[in-house]
Short mmCIF file of C-alpha atoms in Angstrom, two decimals:
data_model
loop_
_atom_site.label_atom_id
_atom_site.label_comp_id
_atom_site.label_asym_id
_atom_site.label_seq_id
_atom_site.Cartn_x
_atom_site.Cartn_y
_atom_site.Cartn_z
CA MET A 1 5.16 -18.06 -18.44
CA LYS A 2 2.65 -19.86 -20.62
CA ALA A 3 -1.01 -19.06 -20.22
CA GLU A 4 -4.33 -19.43 -21.93
CA GLU A 5 -6.27 -16.18 -21.71
CA THR A 6 -9.86 -15.19 -22.55
CA ASN A 7 -11.75 -11.95 -22.09
CA SER A 8 -13.34 -11.33 -18.69
CA ILE A 9 -17.02 -10.37 -18.70
CA THR A 10 -17.48 -6.64 -18.01
CA SER A 11 -20.42 -4.42 -17.13
CA GLY A 12 -21.33 -1.11 -15.52
CA TYR A 13 -18.49 1.05 -16.83
CA GLY A 14 -19.46 0.61 -20.48
CA LYS A 15 -17.14 -0.78 -23.13
CA PRO A 16 -13.38 -0.78 -22.45
CA PRO A 17 -10.89 0.73 -22.56
CA TRP A 18 -11.89 2.57 -19.41
CA ILE A 19 -10.18 5.96 -19.34
CA PHE A 20 -9.10 7.75 -16.15
CA LYS A 21 -7.65 11.28 -16.00
CA GLY A 22 -6.11 13.09 -13.07
CA SER A 23 -2.91 12.96 -11.01
CA ALA A 24 -1.20 10.39 -8.81
CA LEU A 25 1.68 9.49 -6.54
CA TYR A 26 3.35 6.14 -7.26
CA GLN A 27 5.58 5.05 -4.38
CA LEU A 28 7.75 1.92 -4.36
CA ASN A 29 8.57 0.30 -1.02
CA LEU A 30 10.73 -2.60 0.08
CA VAL A 31 8.20 -5.14 1.35
CA LYS A 32 9.09 -8.24 3.35
CA ALA A 33 8.59 -11.33 1.22
CA GLU A 34 6.75 -13.09 4.04
CA VAL A 35 4.19 -10.27 4.11
CA ALA A 36 3.70 -10.36 0.32
CA ARG A 37 3.21 -14.15 0.29
CA ALA A 38 0.19 -13.77 2.59
CA PHE A 39 -1.69 -12.23 -0.36
CA ILE A 40 -0.28 -13.86 -3.48
CA PRO A 41 -1.66 -17.21 -4.76
CA LYS A 42 0.66 -20.10 -4.00
CA GLU A 43 1.26 -20.97 -7.67
CA PHE A 44 2.99 -17.62 -8.25
CA ARG A 45 6.70 -17.14 -7.79
CA LEU A 46 7.55 -13.91 -6.01
CA VAL A 47 10.22 -11.60 -7.41
CA GLU A 48 12.45 -11.21 -4.37
CA ALA A 49 16.01 -10.65 -3.19
CA PHE A 50 17.41 -10.91 0.33
CA GLY A 51 13.95 -11.51 1.76
CA TYR A 52 12.27 -8.48 0.14
CA THR A 53 10.11 -7.73 -2.88
CA LEU A 54 8.94 -4.48 -4.47
CA GLY A 55 5.56 -3.18 -3.36
CA GLY A 56 4.16 0.15 -2.32
CA PHE A 57 1.09 2.12 -3.30
CA PHE A 58 -0.61 4.20 -5.99
CA LEU A 59 -2.52 7.20 -4.62
CA ALA A 60 -4.64 8.85 -7.31
CA ASN A 61 -7.18 11.63 -7.66
CA TYR A 62 -9.25 11.22 -10.82
CA SER A 63 -10.95 14.32 -12.19
CA ASP A 64 -12.61 12.31 -14.95
CA SER A 65 -13.44 8.60 -15.23
CA PRO A 66 -16.39 6.30 -16.04
CA ALA A 67 -17.42 6.77 -12.38
CA GLY A 68 -16.83 10.54 -12.38
CA SER A 69 -14.30 12.14 -10.04
CA PHE A 70 -13.03 10.04 -7.13
CA ASP A 71 -9.96 9.18 -5.04
CA GLU A 72 -8.18 5.82 -5.09
CA LEU A 73 -5.49 4.12 -3.03
CA VAL A 74 -4.05 0.90 -4.45
CA VAL A 75 -1.82 -1.04 -2.05
CA ILE A 76 0.69 -3.14 -4.01
CA GLY A 77 1.80 -6.17 -2.01
CA GLY A 78 4.56 -7.37 -4.31
CA ILE A 79 5.76 -8.36 -7.75
CA VAL A 80 5.36 -11.84 -9.26
CA TRP A 81 7.12 -13.40 -12.23
CA ASN A 82 5.53 -13.14 -15.64
CA PRO A 83 8.51 -14.13 -17.86
CA PRO A 84 10.21 -12.32 -19.44
CA THR A 85 8.88 -9.52 -17.22
CA SER A 86 6.82 -9.31 -14.04
CA CYS A 87 3.37 -8.23 -12.79
CA ALA A 88 2.13 -6.42 -9.70
CA TRP A 89 -0.39 -7.84 -7.24
CA ALA A 90 -2.74 -5.46 -5.39
CA THR A 91 -3.54 -6.43 -1.81
CA ARG A 92 -6.20 -3.79 -1.15
CA VAL A 93 -7.92 -1.06 -3.16
CA LEU A 94 -9.73 1.81 -1.46
CA VAL A 95 -11.97 4.11 -3.50
CA SER A 96 -14.30 7.00 -2.65
CA SER A 97 -16.93 5.83 -5.15
CA ASP A 98 -19.48 3.05 -4.69
CA GLU A 99 -19.62 2.54 -8.46
CA ALA A 100 -15.82 2.27 -8.73
CA CYS A 101 -15.81 -0.24 -5.86
CA ILE A 102 -18.38 -2.49 -7.53
CA HIS A 103 -16.56 -2.30 -10.87
CA GLY A 104 -13.22 -3.13 -9.24
CA ARG A 105 -14.64 -6.14 -7.44
CA LYS A 106 -16.74 -7.69 -10.20
CA ASP A 107 -15.01 -6.69 -13.44
CA VAL A 108 -11.34 -6.40 -12.47
CA GLY A 109 -11.18 -8.89 -9.59
CA LEU A 110 -9.70 -6.36 -7.19
CA PRO A 111 -10.05 -6.42 -3.37
CA SER A 112 -11.91 -3.09 -3.46
CA TYR A 113 -13.50 -1.28 -0.53
CA VAL A 114 -15.30 2.04 -0.20
CA ALA A 115 -13.35 4.64 1.74
CA LYS A 116 -13.42 8.28 2.75
CA PHE A 117 -10.45 10.47 1.81
CA SER A 118 -10.16 13.49 4.12
CA LYS A 119 -7.60 16.07 2.97
CA GLN A 120 -6.09 18.89 4.97
CA ILE A 121 -3.26 21.26 4.04
CA SER A 122 -0.95 22.36 6.85
CA ALA A 123 2.38 24.14 7.19
CA THR A 124 5.43 22.28 8.44
CA ALA A 125 8.68 23.87 9.56
CA LYS A 126 11.73 23.43 7.37
CA PRO A 127 14.86 21.87 8.92
CA LYS A 128 16.98 24.42 10.77
CA SER A 129 19.99 25.73 8.88
CA LYS A 130 21.87 29.00 8.47
CA PHE A 131 20.32 29.46 5.04
CA ASN A 132 16.76 28.85 6.27
CA THR A 133 17.37 31.18 9.23
CA PHE A 134 18.39 33.90 6.78
CA LEU A 135 15.21 33.28 4.74
CA ASN A 136 13.11 33.51 7.89
CA MET A 137 14.67 36.90 8.71
CA LYS A 138 13.69 38.10 5.24
CA GLY A 139 10.14 36.88 5.70
CA VAL A 140 10.31 34.02 3.21
CA GLY A 141 10.78 30.31 3.69
CA GLY A 142 10.46 29.00 7.21
CA SER A 143 7.75 26.50 6.43
CA THR A 144 6.36 24.48 3.59
CA ASN A 145 2.86 23.28 2.91
CA CYS A 146 2.03 19.61 3.04
CA MET A 147 -1.18 17.72 2.52
CA GLU A 148 -2.41 15.15 5.01
CA VAL A 149 -4.70 12.54 3.51
CA GLN A 150 -6.62 10.49 6.05
CA VAL A 151 -8.01 7.30 4.51
CA SER A 152 -10.87 5.60 6.35
CA GLU A 153 -12.78 2.53 5.22
CA THR A 154 -16.55 2.83 5.40
CA LYS A 155 -19.23 0.17 5.54
CA ASP A 156 -22.82 1.15 6.21
CA THR A 157 -22.46 3.51 9.19
CA ALA A 158 -19.17 2.06 10.45
CA VAL A 159 -15.87 3.89 9.82
CA ALA A 160 -12.39 2.41 10.38
CA ASP A 161 -9.22 4.46 9.91
CA PHE A 162 -6.77 2.81 7.50
CA CYS A 163 -3.80 5.17 7.37
CA ASN A 164 -2.65 8.79 7.19
CA ILE A 165 -0.50 9.88 4.24
CA ASN A 166 1.51 13.11 4.42
CA LEU A 167 2.76 14.46 1.10
CA PRO A 168 3.91 17.83 -0.30
CA ALA A 169 0.91 19.98 -1.22
CA GLY A 170 0.32 21.09 -4.80
CA ASP A 171 -1.50 19.95 -7.89
CA ALA A 172 -0.88 19.80 -11.60
CA ALA A 173 -2.90 22.94 -12.35
CA SER A 174 -1.06 25.11 -9.83
CA GLU A 175 2.34 23.83 -10.94
CA LEU A 176 1.49 24.36 -14.59
CA ASN A 177 0.32 27.94 -13.93
CA SER A 178 3.39 28.73 -11.85
CA GLY A 179 5.70 27.52 -14.59
CA LYS A 180 7.26 24.79 -12.45
CA TRP A 181 8.93 21.91 -14.25
CA MET A 182 6.51 18.98 -14.28
CA GLY A 183 8.83 16.44 -15.84
CA PRO A 184 8.86 14.88 -19.31
CA THR A 185 5.85 13.27 -20.94
CA ILE A 186 6.23 9.50 -20.98
CA LYS A 187 4.18 6.44 -21.84
CA MET A 188 4.35 3.22 -19.84
CA SER A 189 2.50 -0.02 -19.26
CA LEU A 190 1.83 -1.36 -15.75
CA PRO A 191 0.77 -5.04 -15.98
CA SER A 192 -0.98 -6.67 -13.04
CA TYR A 193 -2.62 -9.88 -11.90
CA SER A 194 -5.86 -9.89 -9.92
CA GLY A 195 -8.81 -12.08 -9.00
CA ARG A 196 -9.16 -15.05 -6.66
CA THR A 197 -11.60 -13.03 -4.54
CA GLU A 198 -15.09 -13.78 -3.26
CA HIS A 199 -16.52 -11.45 -5.92
CA ASN A 200 -14.43 -12.79 -8.82
CA PRO A 201 -12.86 -16.25 -8.35
CA HIS A 202 -11.05 -16.20 -11.72
CA LEU A 203 -7.35 -15.47 -12.05
CA LEU A 204 -7.15 -12.31 -14.17
CA LYS A 205 -4.47 -10.32 -15.96
CA TYR A 206 -4.82 -6.71 -17.03
CA SER A 207 -2.65 -3.75 -17.93
CA CYS A 208 -2.83 0.00 -17.33
CA GLN A 209 -1.56 2.05 -20.28
CA ILE A 210 -0.34 5.33 -18.82
CA GLU A 211 0.60 8.64 -20.40
CA CYS A 212 1.64 11.44 -18.04
CA ARG A 213 4.17 14.07 -17.03
CA ILE A 214 6.42 12.33 -14.53
CA LYS A 215 9.02 13.54 -12.06
CA PRO A 216 10.65 12.19 -8.89
CA THR A 217 9.41 13.58 -5.61
CA SER A 218 9.98 13.12 -1.88
CA PRO A 219 8.44 9.92 -0.51
CA ALA A 220 5.18 10.36 1.34
CA LYS A 221 5.19 9.73 5.07
CA VAL A 222 2.68 7.07 6.04
CA LEU A 223 1.35 6.79 9.58
CA ARG A 224 -0.58 3.92 11.12
CA PRO A 225 -3.86 4.93 12.80
CA ALA A 226 -3.42 5.21 16.55
CA SER A 227 -6.22 2.70 17.05
CA GLU A 228 -4.48 0.02 14.99
CA LYS A 229 -2.01 -2.53 16.29
CA SER A 230 1.13 -3.47 14.45
CA ASP A 231 1.36 -6.94 12.90
CA SER A 232 3.64 -8.14 15.69
CA THR A 233 0.98 -7.41 18.33
CA GLN A 234 -2.12 -8.53 16.50
CA ASP A 235 -4.83 -10.23 18.46
CA PRO A 236 -4.50 -13.97 17.75
CA ASP A 237 -8.31 -14.14 17.56
CA CYS A 238 -8.57 -11.52 14.77
CA THR A 239 -10.43 -12.59 11.65
CA HIS A 240 -8.79 -13.48 8.34
CA SER A 241 -10.17 -10.24 6.88
CA ASP A 242 -8.69 -8.18 9.72
CA ASP A 243 -5.35 -9.93 9.27
CA LYS A 244 -5.21 -9.05 5.55
CA ARG A 245 -6.16 -5.48 6.35
CA ASN A 246 -3.40 -5.12 8.95
CA LEU A 247 -0.83 -6.66 6.60
CA SER A 248 -1.88 -4.17 3.91
CA ILE A 249 -1.12 -1.38 6.38
CA ASP A 250 2.29 -3.01 6.97
CA VAL A 251 2.93 -2.75 3.20
CA MET A 252 2.12 0.97 3.33
CA LEU A 253 4.54 1.42 6.24
CA SER A 254 7.43 -0.42 4.52
CA LYS A 255 10.64 1.43 3.68
CA PRO A 256 10.20 3.70 0.63
CA ILE A 257 12.88 3.66 -2.07
CA LEU A 258 11.33 5.76 -4.86
CA ALA A 259 8.38 8.14 -5.26
CA LEU A 260 7.12 9.43 -8.60
CA GLN A 261 4.60 12.19 -9.21
CA PHE A 262 2.24 11.63 -12.16
CA ASN A 263 0.75 14.87 -13.51
CA CYS A 264 -1.60 15.31 -16.49
CA LEU A 265 -2.33 11.60 -16.09
CA LYS A 266 -4.30 9.66 -18.69
CA MET A 267 -4.71 5.96 -17.94
CA ASP A 268 -6.39 3.45 -20.27
CA VAL A 269 -7.45 0.12 -18.74
CA GLU A 270 -8.47 -2.73 -21.03
CA SER A 271 -10.84 -5.51 -20.04
CA PRO A 272 -8.98 -8.13 -17.94
CA LEU A 273 -8.15 -11.50 -19.45
CA ILE A 274 -9.00 -14.74 -17.66
CA VAL A 275 -5.84 -16.79 -17.17
CA SER A 276 -6.91 -20.42 -17.36
CA HIS A 277 -3.53 -22.15 -17.20
CA VAL A 278 -0.25 -20.93 -15.75
CA LEU A 279 3.25 -22.39 -15.62
CA LEU A 280 5.23 -20.43 -13.08
CA ASN A 281 7.69 -22.73 -11.36
CA SER A 282 11.25 -22.38 -12.54
CA THR A 283 11.43 -26.17 -12.98
CA GLU A 284 8.54 -26.21 -15.46
CA LYS A 285 9.19 -25.86 -19.18
#
């Protein structure tokens, strides 16, 4: 890829890099290429195989950030080519902070919306087995705690359920105090494209520099709100905005292939660059 890039104008959060600290779940799903193409600009070439691309979501709880503490759900629609590597494209970003929403829209070119994150811990029964039956007789085992996160978009006084996410309960502090293995400390870069929205029409490129303790975990179970229809039964008269929202839910419901738990997370985000010229077709040189 060849591109001319200039700094995007930023405001509100202060000077970059913007630093976020907390914990997160990063889950990769197999997303249908036809779903991903509904979000990605036509000049991009999707990274795909056998009709699927890599998408998923990033569910984070920030204890410290330029906007204070808040929750965030980033829905990743797919991966596009950025030779010699690739970049992610976010289809929807839900945050529990008005300030974070405004910053995401104007400064980073993200499709950000304000949302409410309701969390509830409940016990779920373990699968039946001779070993678990023995543990139950001894008064241990029998059930495990899980956290249900209900994500609902809010606008003025209106509330619309987006999805429910069920994941194993626990946090970095409790695991650290209990002596549980939290995985090795690693550093990584997650590059992304953004922009082409009503709030920021530019095509942008930015990268998240991440340092954290990382370990594999069980994929979260995502449930569609009972009030929502699946994509195959959508009302043909639904608006373009509703269509994008429903397709973002379809991305969340796609088949998971890997889930990673990020503990002791520190994420640095630099100011996005404006991409003024892009060569993406394989026939272009």
